[in-house]
mmCIF file of C-alpha atoms and ligand atoms in Angstrom:
data_model
loop_
_atom_site.group_PDB
_atom_site.id
_atom_site.type_symbol
_atom_site.label_atom_id
_atom_site.label_comp_id
_atom_site.label_asym_id
_atom_site.label_seq_id
_atom_site.Cartn_x
_atom_site.Cartn_y
_atom_site.Cartn_z
ATOM 1 C CA UNK O 1 -95.129 36.791 -35.680
ATOM 2 C CA UNK O 2 -97.334 39.721 -36.759
ATOM 3 C CA UNK O 3 -100.266 38.807 -38.989
ATOM 4 C CA UNK O 4 -99.707 39.355 -42.686
ATOM 5 C CA UNK O 5 -101.511 42.377 -44.142
ATOM 6 C CA UNK O 6 -103.005 40.173 -46.835
ATOM 7 C CA UNK O 7 -103.636 36.475 -46.330
ATOM 8 C CA UNK O 8 -105.136 34.638 -49.302
ATOM 9 C CA UNK O 9 -106.111 31.167 -48.191
ATOM 10 C CA UNK O 10 -106.654 28.381 -50.717
ATOM 11 C CA UNK O 11 -109.047 30.184 -53.019
ATOM 12 C CA UNK O 12 -110.904 28.542 -55.893
ATOM 13 C CA UNK O 13 -112.198 31.120 -58.444
ATOM 14 C CA UNK O 14 -114.460 30.358 -61.443
ATOM 15 C CA UNK O 15 -115.785 32.012 -64.515
ATOM 16 C CA UNK O 16 -119.043 30.269 -64.746
ATOM 17 C CA UNK O 17 -118.128 26.574 -64.950
ATOM 18 C CA UNK O 18 -114.527 27.340 -65.844
ATOM 19 C CA UNK O 19 -112.125 27.092 -62.911
ATOM 20 C CA UNK O 20 -109.404 29.616 -63.206
ATOM 21 C CA UNK O 21 -107.730 29.374 -59.712
ATOM 22 C CA UNK O 22 -107.129 26.183 -57.738
ATOM 23 C CA UNK O 23 -106.409 26.417 -54.003
ATOM 24 C CA UNK O 24 -104.277 29.555 -54.429
ATOM 25 C CA UNK O 25 -102.649 30.910 -51.215
ATOM 26 C CA UNK O 26 -100.409 33.998 -50.913
ATOM 27 C CA UNK O 27 -99.302 36.298 -48.077
ATOM 28 C CA UNK O 28 -98.189 39.825 -48.142
ATOM 29 C CA UNK O 29 -96.634 41.563 -45.110
ATOM 30 C CA UNK O 30 -96.897 45.246 -44.389
ATOM 31 C CA UNK O 31 -94.360 47.201 -46.469
ATOM 32 C CA UNK O 32 -93.509 44.164 -48.587
ATOM 33 C CA UNK O 33 -93.314 43.889 -52.393
ATOM 34 C CA UNK O 34 -94.596 40.540 -53.672
ATOM 35 C CA UNK O 35 -94.310 39.521 -57.340
ATOM 36 C CA UNK O 36 -96.711 37.150 -59.083
ATOM 37 C CA UNK O 37 -95.372 35.750 -62.359
ATOM 38 C CA UNK O 38 -96.760 33.406 -64.880
ATOM 39 C CA UNK O 39 -97.397 32.872 -68.560
ATOM 40 C CA UNK O 40 -100.492 34.121 -70.385
ATOM 41 C CA UNK O 41 -103.724 32.684 -68.993
ATOM 42 C CA UNK O 42 -102.061 31.499 -65.775
ATOM 43 C CA UNK O 43 -104.610 33.272 -63.644
ATOM 44 C CA UNK O 44 -102.591 36.332 -62.515
ATOM 45 C CA UNK O 45 -105.285 38.898 -63.273
ATOM 46 C CA UNK O 46 -107.980 36.600 -61.851
ATOM 47 C CA UNK O 47 -106.005 36.554 -58.595
ATOM 48 C CA UNK O 48 -105.726 40.361 -58.427
ATOM 49 C CA UNK O 49 -109.405 40.776 -59.338
ATOM 50 C CA UNK O 50 -110.326 38.390 -56.543
ATOM 51 C CA UNK O 51 -108.307 40.325 -53.981
ATOM 52 C CA UNK O 52 -109.794 43.622 -55.243
ATOM 53 C CA UNK O 53 -113.357 42.333 -54.741
ATOM 54 C CA UNK O 54 -114.193 42.168 -58.502
ATOM 55 C CA UNK O 55 -114.596 38.372 -58.263
ATOM 56 C CA UNK O 56 -115.756 36.287 -55.346
ATOM 57 C CA UNK O 57 -113.894 33.047 -54.591
ATOM 58 C CA UNK O 58 -116.186 29.989 -54.440
ATOM 59 C CA UNK O 59 -114.004 28.415 -51.815
ATOM 60 C CA UNK O 60 -111.315 29.654 -49.510
ATOM 61 C CA UNK O 61 -110.799 33.003 -47.762
ATOM 62 C CA UNK O 62 -109.139 36.331 -48.200
ATOM 63 C CA UNK O 63 -108.180 38.137 -45.080
ATOM 64 C CA UNK O 64 -107.023 41.737 -45.148
ATOM 65 C CA UNK O 65 -105.782 43.348 -41.973
ATOM 66 C CA UNK O 66 -107.278 40.320 -40.158
ATOM 67 C CA UNK O 67 -110.854 40.795 -41.605
ATOM 68 C CA UNK O 68 -112.399 38.641 -44.350
ATOM 69 C CA UNK O 69 -112.847 40.510 -47.665
ATOM 70 C CA UNK O 70 -113.448 37.560 -50.028
ATOM 71 C CA UNK O 71 -117.159 38.253 -50.211
ATOM 72 C CA UNK O 72 -117.019 42.055 -50.063
ATOM 73 C CA UNK O 73 -117.829 44.165 -53.066
ATOM 74 C CA UNK O 74 -115.085 46.133 -54.762
ATOM 75 C CA UNK O 75 -116.100 49.538 -53.325
ATOM 76 C CA UNK O 76 -115.837 48.201 -49.853
ATOM 77 C CA UNK O 77 -112.454 46.638 -50.534
ATOM 78 C CA UNK O 78 -111.164 49.964 -51.794
ATOM 79 C CA UNK O 79 -112.507 51.539 -48.616
ATOM 80 C CA UNK O 80 -110.641 49.008 -46.596
ATOM 81 C CA UNK O 81 -107.338 50.002 -48.301
ATOM 82 C CA UNK O 82 -106.834 47.848 -51.455
ATOM 83 C CA UNK O 83 -106.451 49.538 -54.858
ATOM 84 C CA UNK O 84 -106.066 47.826 -58.223
ATOM 85 C CA UNK O 85 -104.094 49.204 -61.165
ATOM 86 C CA UNK O 86 -105.809 47.218 -63.783
ATOM 87 C CA UNK O 87 -104.408 45.450 -66.735
ATOM 88 C CA UNK O 88 -104.492 47.729 -69.731
ATOM 89 C CA UNK O 89 -104.644 50.916 -67.499
ATOM 90 C CA UNK O 90 -108.338 51.631 -68.302
ATOM 91 C CA UNK O 91 -108.283 55.378 -67.969
ATOM 92 C CA UNK O 92 -111.492 57.208 -68.831
ATOM 93 C CA UNK O 93 -110.757 58.479 -72.347
ATOM 94 C CA UNK O 94 -113.170 61.424 -72.316
ATOM 95 C CA UNK O 95 -111.701 62.805 -69.137
ATOM 96 C CA UNK O 96 -108.486 64.804 -68.530
ATOM 97 C CA UNK O 97 -105.588 63.414 -66.639
ATOM 98 C CA UNK O 98 -106.541 65.305 -63.537
ATOM 99 C CA UNK O 99 -110.225 64.258 -63.736
ATOM 100 C CA UNK O 100 -109.003 60.634 -63.987
ATOM 101 C CA UNK O 101 -106.877 61.136 -60.799
ATOM 102 C CA UNK O 102 -109.800 62.757 -58.976
ATOM 103 C CA UNK O 103 -112.002 59.757 -59.728
ATOM 104 C CA UNK O 104 -109.492 57.581 -57.921
ATOM 105 C CA UNK O 105 -109.839 59.970 -54.940
ATOM 106 C CA UNK O 106 -113.558 59.730 -54.684
ATOM 107 C CA UNK O 107 -113.450 57.155 -51.965
ATOM 108 C CA UNK O 108 -110.354 58.621 -50.324
ATOM 109 C CA UNK O 109 -109.163 57.184 -47.088
ATOM 110 C CA UNK O 110 -106.999 59.532 -44.951
ATOM 111 C CA UNK O 111 -103.416 59.333 -45.973
ATOM 112 C CA UNK O 112 -100.463 60.885 -47.722
ATOM 113 C CA UNK O 113 -101.609 60.691 -51.363
ATOM 114 C CA UNK O 114 -103.114 63.895 -52.866
ATOM 115 C CA UNK O 115 -103.044 65.315 -56.355
ATOM 116 C CA UNK O 116 -99.896 67.198 -55.402
ATOM 117 C CA UNK O 117 -98.069 64.145 -54.170
ATOM 118 C CA UNK O 118 -99.006 62.192 -57.306
ATOM 119 C CA UNK O 119 -97.662 65.029 -59.442
ATOM 120 C CA UNK O 120 -94.550 65.030 -57.424
ATOM 121 C CA UNK O 121 -94.092 61.317 -58.069
ATOM 122 C CA UNK O 122 -94.874 61.684 -61.774
ATOM 123 C CA UNK O 123 -94.036 65.304 -62.797
ATOM 124 C CA UNK O 124 -94.996 64.625 -66.477
ATOM 125 C CA UNK O 125 -98.555 64.175 -65.265
ATOM 126 C CA UNK O 126 -98.561 67.683 -63.699
ATOM 127 C CA UNK O 127 -97.507 69.142 -67.054
ATOM 128 C CA UNK O 128 -100.339 67.344 -68.821
ATOM 129 C CA UNK O 129 -102.918 67.570 -66.136
ATOM 130 C CA UNK O 130 -105.550 69.448 -68.235
ATOM 131 C CA UNK O 131 -105.062 67.319 -71.360
ATOM 132 C CA UNK O 132 -107.276 64.359 -72.295
ATOM 133 C CA UNK O 133 -105.878 61.070 -71.026
ATOM 134 C CA UNK O 134 -105.836 59.819 -74.580
ATOM 135 C CA UNK O 135 -103.124 62.352 -75.400
ATOM 136 C CA UNK O 136 -100.683 60.533 -73.043
ATOM 137 C CA UNK O 137 -98.057 58.091 -74.188
ATOM 138 C CA UNK O 138 -98.369 54.468 -73.014
ATOM 139 C CA UNK O 139 -95.901 55.066 -70.208
ATOM 140 C CA UNK O 140 -97.648 58.213 -69.098
ATOM 141 C CA UNK O 141 -101.000 56.433 -69.133
ATOM 142 C CA UNK O 142 -99.530 53.779 -66.962
ATOM 143 C CA UNK O 143 -98.300 56.497 -64.506
ATOM 144 C CA UNK O 144 -101.848 58.061 -64.472
ATOM 145 C CA UNK O 145 -103.344 54.622 -63.760
ATOM 146 C CA UNK O 146 -100.906 54.172 -60.839
ATOM 147 C CA UNK O 147 -101.618 57.712 -59.664
ATOM 148 C CA UNK O 148 -105.415 57.164 -59.794
ATOM 149 C CA UNK O 149 -105.055 54.065 -57.623
ATOM 150 C CA UNK O 150 -102.869 55.960 -55.107
ATOM 151 C CA UNK O 151 -105.465 58.660 -54.776
ATOM 152 C CA UNK O 152 -107.596 56.299 -52.692
ATOM 153 C CA UNK O 153 -104.748 56.077 -50.256
ATOM 154 C CA UNK O 154 -104.492 52.309 -50.242
ATOM 155 C CA UNK O 155 -102.411 50.171 -47.877
ATOM 156 C CA UNK O 156 -102.046 47.551 -50.606
ATOM 157 C CA UNK O 157 -101.521 48.346 -54.228
ATOM 158 C CA UNK O 158 -102.146 45.695 -56.852
ATOM 159 C CA UNK O 159 -100.288 46.326 -60.105
ATOM 160 C CA UNK O 160 -101.341 44.212 -63.077
ATOM 161 C CA UNK O 161 -98.568 44.093 -65.736
ATOM 162 C CA UNK O 162 -97.468 47.673 -65.506
ATOM 163 C CA UNK O 163 -94.670 47.062 -67.983
ATOM 164 C CA UNK O 164 -96.857 45.584 -70.708
ATOM 165 C CA UNK O 165 -96.182 47.097 -74.127
ATOM 166 C CA UNK O 166 -93.732 49.712 -72.820
ATOM 167 C CA UNK O 167 -90.219 50.379 -74.021
ATOM 168 C CA UNK O 168 -87.517 49.094 -71.539
ATOM 169 C CA UNK O 169 -86.413 52.621 -70.669
ATOM 170 C CA UNK O 170 -90.018 53.576 -69.724
ATOM 171 C CA UNK O 171 -90.353 50.409 -67.666
ATOM 172 C CA UNK O 172 -87.199 51.315 -65.775
ATOM 173 C CA UNK O 173 -88.544 54.741 -65.162
ATOM 174 C CA UNK O 174 -91.798 53.408 -63.720
ATOM 175 C CA UNK O 175 -90.152 50.787 -61.589
ATOM 176 C CA UNK O 176 -87.782 53.399 -60.194
ATOM 177 C CA UNK O 177 -90.813 55.148 -58.689
ATOM 178 C CA UNK O 178 -92.012 52.065 -56.763
ATOM 179 C CA UNK O 179 -89.685 52.509 -53.838
ATOM 180 C CA UNK O 180 -91.115 55.998 -53.178
ATOM 181 C CA UNK O 181 -94.544 54.372 -52.913
ATOM 182 C CA UNK O 182 -93.331 51.646 -50.613
ATOM 183 C CA UNK O 183 -91.613 54.364 -48.482
ATOM 184 C CA UNK O 184 -95.087 55.689 -47.633
ATOM 185 C CA UNK O 185 -95.776 52.390 -45.953
ATOM 186 C CA UNK O 186 -97.692 50.641 -48.755
ATOM 187 C CA UNK O 187 -97.368 47.027 -49.667
ATOM 188 C CA UNK O 188 -97.374 46.030 -53.315
ATOM 189 C CA UNK O 189 -98.340 43.048 -55.403
ATOM 190 C CA UNK O 190 -96.758 43.305 -58.880
ATOM 191 C CA UNK O 191 -97.894 40.916 -61.654
ATOM 192 C CA UNK O 192 -95.068 40.692 -64.087
ATOM 193 C CA UNK O 193 -94.140 38.562 -67.050
ATOM 194 C CA UNK O 194 -90.462 39.629 -66.911
ATOM 195 C CA UNK O 195 -88.693 37.310 -64.438
ATOM 196 C CA UNK O 196 -85.644 39.572 -64.059
ATOM 197 C CA UNK O 197 -87.816 42.579 -63.333
ATOM 198 C CA UNK O 198 -89.945 40.628 -60.813
ATOM 199 C CA UNK O 199 -86.834 39.351 -58.943
ATOM 200 C CA UNK O 200 -85.303 42.826 -58.832
ATOM 201 C CA UNK O 201 -88.367 44.605 -57.595
ATOM 202 C CA UNK O 202 -89.753 42.125 -54.923
ATOM 203 C CA UNK O 203 -88.845 40.184 -51.812
ATOM 204 C CA UNK O 204 -91.215 37.296 -52.412
ATOM 205 C CA UNK O 205 -92.096 35.616 -55.715
ATOM 206 C CA UNK O 206 -95.048 33.391 -56.537
ATOM 207 C CA UNK O 207 -95.275 31.551 -59.852
ATOM 208 C CA UNK O 208 -98.707 30.721 -61.165
ATOM 209 C CA UNK O 209 -99.187 27.968 -63.637
ATOM 210 C CA UNK O 210 -102.501 27.071 -65.031
ATOM 211 C CA UNK O 211 -104.305 28.425 -61.997
ATOM 212 C CA UNK O 212 -102.053 26.820 -59.330
ATOM 213 C CA UNK O 213 -99.050 28.137 -57.393
ATOM 214 C CA UNK O 214 -96.213 26.182 -58.917
ATOM 215 C CA UNK O 215 -93.434 27.789 -56.911
ATOM 216 C CA UNK O 216 -93.005 30.322 -54.120
ATOM 217 C CA UNK O 217 -90.042 31.598 -52.347
ATOM 218 C CA UNK O 218 -87.927 34.642 -51.396
ATOM 219 C CA UNK O 219 -86.556 36.589 -54.393
ATOM 220 C CA UNK O 220 -83.078 36.199 -53.032
ATOM 221 C CA UNK O 221 -83.152 32.385 -52.941
ATOM 222 C CA UNK O 222 -85.045 31.642 -56.123
ATOM 223 C CA UNK O 223 -82.988 31.283 -59.310
ATOM 224 C CA UNK O 224 -84.089 32.258 -62.736
ATOM 225 C CA UNK O 225 -83.722 28.650 -63.766
ATOM 226 C CA UNK O 226 -86.183 27.411 -61.116
ATOM 227 C CA UNK O 227 -88.591 30.206 -62.001
ATOM 228 C CA UNK O 228 -88.359 29.424 -65.692
ATOM 229 C CA UNK O 229 -89.145 25.867 -65.040
ATOM 230 C CA UNK O 230 -92.224 26.796 -62.972
ATOM 231 C CA UNK O 231 -93.171 29.433 -65.500
ATOM 232 C CA UNK O 232 -93.101 27.216 -68.513
ATOM 233 C CA UNK O 233 -93.916 24.033 -66.712
ATOM 234 C CA UNK O 234 -90.884 22.145 -68.036
HETATM 235 N N1 ATP S 1 -114.138 36.827 -68.360
HETATM 236 C C1 ATP S 1 -113.672 35.594 -68.494
HETATM 237 N N2 ATP S 1 -114.476 34.575 -68.841
HETATM 238 C C2 ATP S 1 -114.081 33.376 -68.969
HETATM 239 N N3 ATP S 1 -112.753 33.001 -68.776
HETATM 240 C C3 ATP S 1 -111.912 33.864 -68.433
HETATM 241 C C4 ATP S 1 -112.259 35.251 -68.354
HETATM 242 N N4 ATP S 1 -111.196 35.988 -68.041
HETATM 243 C C5 ATP S 1 -110.135 35.156 -67.986
HETATM 244 N N5 ATP S 1 -110.624 33.891 -68.251
HETATM 245 C C6 ATP S 1 -109.776 32.657 -68.288
HETATM 246 O O1 ATP S 1 -109.221 32.430 -66.995
HETATM 247 C C7 ATP S 1 -107.879 32.005 -67.033
HETATM 248 C C8 ATP S 1 -107.002 32.979 -66.351
HETATM 249 O O2 ATP S 1 -107.070 34.218 -66.997
HETATM 250 P P1 ATP S 1 -106.278 35.509 -66.395
HETATM 251 O O3 ATP S 1 -106.683 36.684 -67.232
HETATM 252 O O4 ATP S 1 -106.388 35.583 -64.997
HETATM 253 O O5 ATP S 1 -104.728 35.129 -66.815
HETATM 254 P P2 ATP S 1 -103.401 36.021 -66.732
HETATM 255 O O6 ATP S 1 -102.409 35.242 -66.055
HETATM 256 O O7 ATP S 1 -103.727 37.350 -66.206
HETATM 257 O O8 ATP S 1 -103.080 36.137 -68.292
HETATM 258 P P3 ATP S 1 -102.346 37.381 -69.162
HETATM 259 O O9 ATP S 1 -100.955 37.246 -68.827
HETATM 260 O O10 ATP S 1 -102.782 37.009 -70.515
HETATM 261 O O11 ATP S 1 -103.009 38.643 -68.660
HETATM 262 C C9 ATP S 1 -107.535 31.901 -68.586
HETATM 263 O O12 ATP S 1 -107.740 30.563 -68.992
HETATM 264 C C10 ATP S 1 -108.575 32.800 -69.164
HETATM 265 O O13 ATP S 1 -108.947 32.385 -70.507
HETATM 266 MG MG1 MG S 2 -103.606 39.251 -66.973
#
């Protein structure tokens, strides 16, 4: 068995005295798409922020490509090949689309993703490259946030609720681009509240409930009923 690309081992994560994650474990293989689902406040963003080096687990380990990254600062985790598409997109409002993308490329690793490749993936961004990021629609902002993360040439892309607040047709459009990203050899973790979308896009599904993994299995084997039960804790 090859080692997983990402191996999260029983992490406990706190905000001050408040414990947000309890012994959470999760594995991602190279080239795999893993979905993390759960209700509001379940700890999904905390898990992604921990993997991205924005929060340090108090207990447990995070191994990436065989090396521990749990205590590494975010810039070092990016340099190792992990990029986060944060919840709420967080583009720089005073910068143009292209300037936002270039910021993602500041700590570029070698790899396939360039401005040109990002524009190929999301042609609408090329049309709007010199406009302020605030002029983009919600879906276009999401594309820019994904593009910015790709510009660092990650091996693992962490996507936090990329469909949040977007119309279904736009969500479909964005999800339709993910296979092209995986085809470049990337692995993905997608945090998603839409169970059907998560099952469709991933091979493994983890359900978080109140900071704990309540259910884990392959997307083919899990039923929506079992996931709903883990999701809502019924
Ligand atoms: N900065 C913070 N300080 C204190 N507690 C926090 C902070 N951020 C999140 N929490 C708490 O940690 C828990 C997990 O939050 P988290 O944002 O990871 O959940 P989530 O699953 O991403 O939720 P959502 O679907 O709303 O984005 C929640 O109880 C939340 O209130
Ligand atoms: Mg969240």
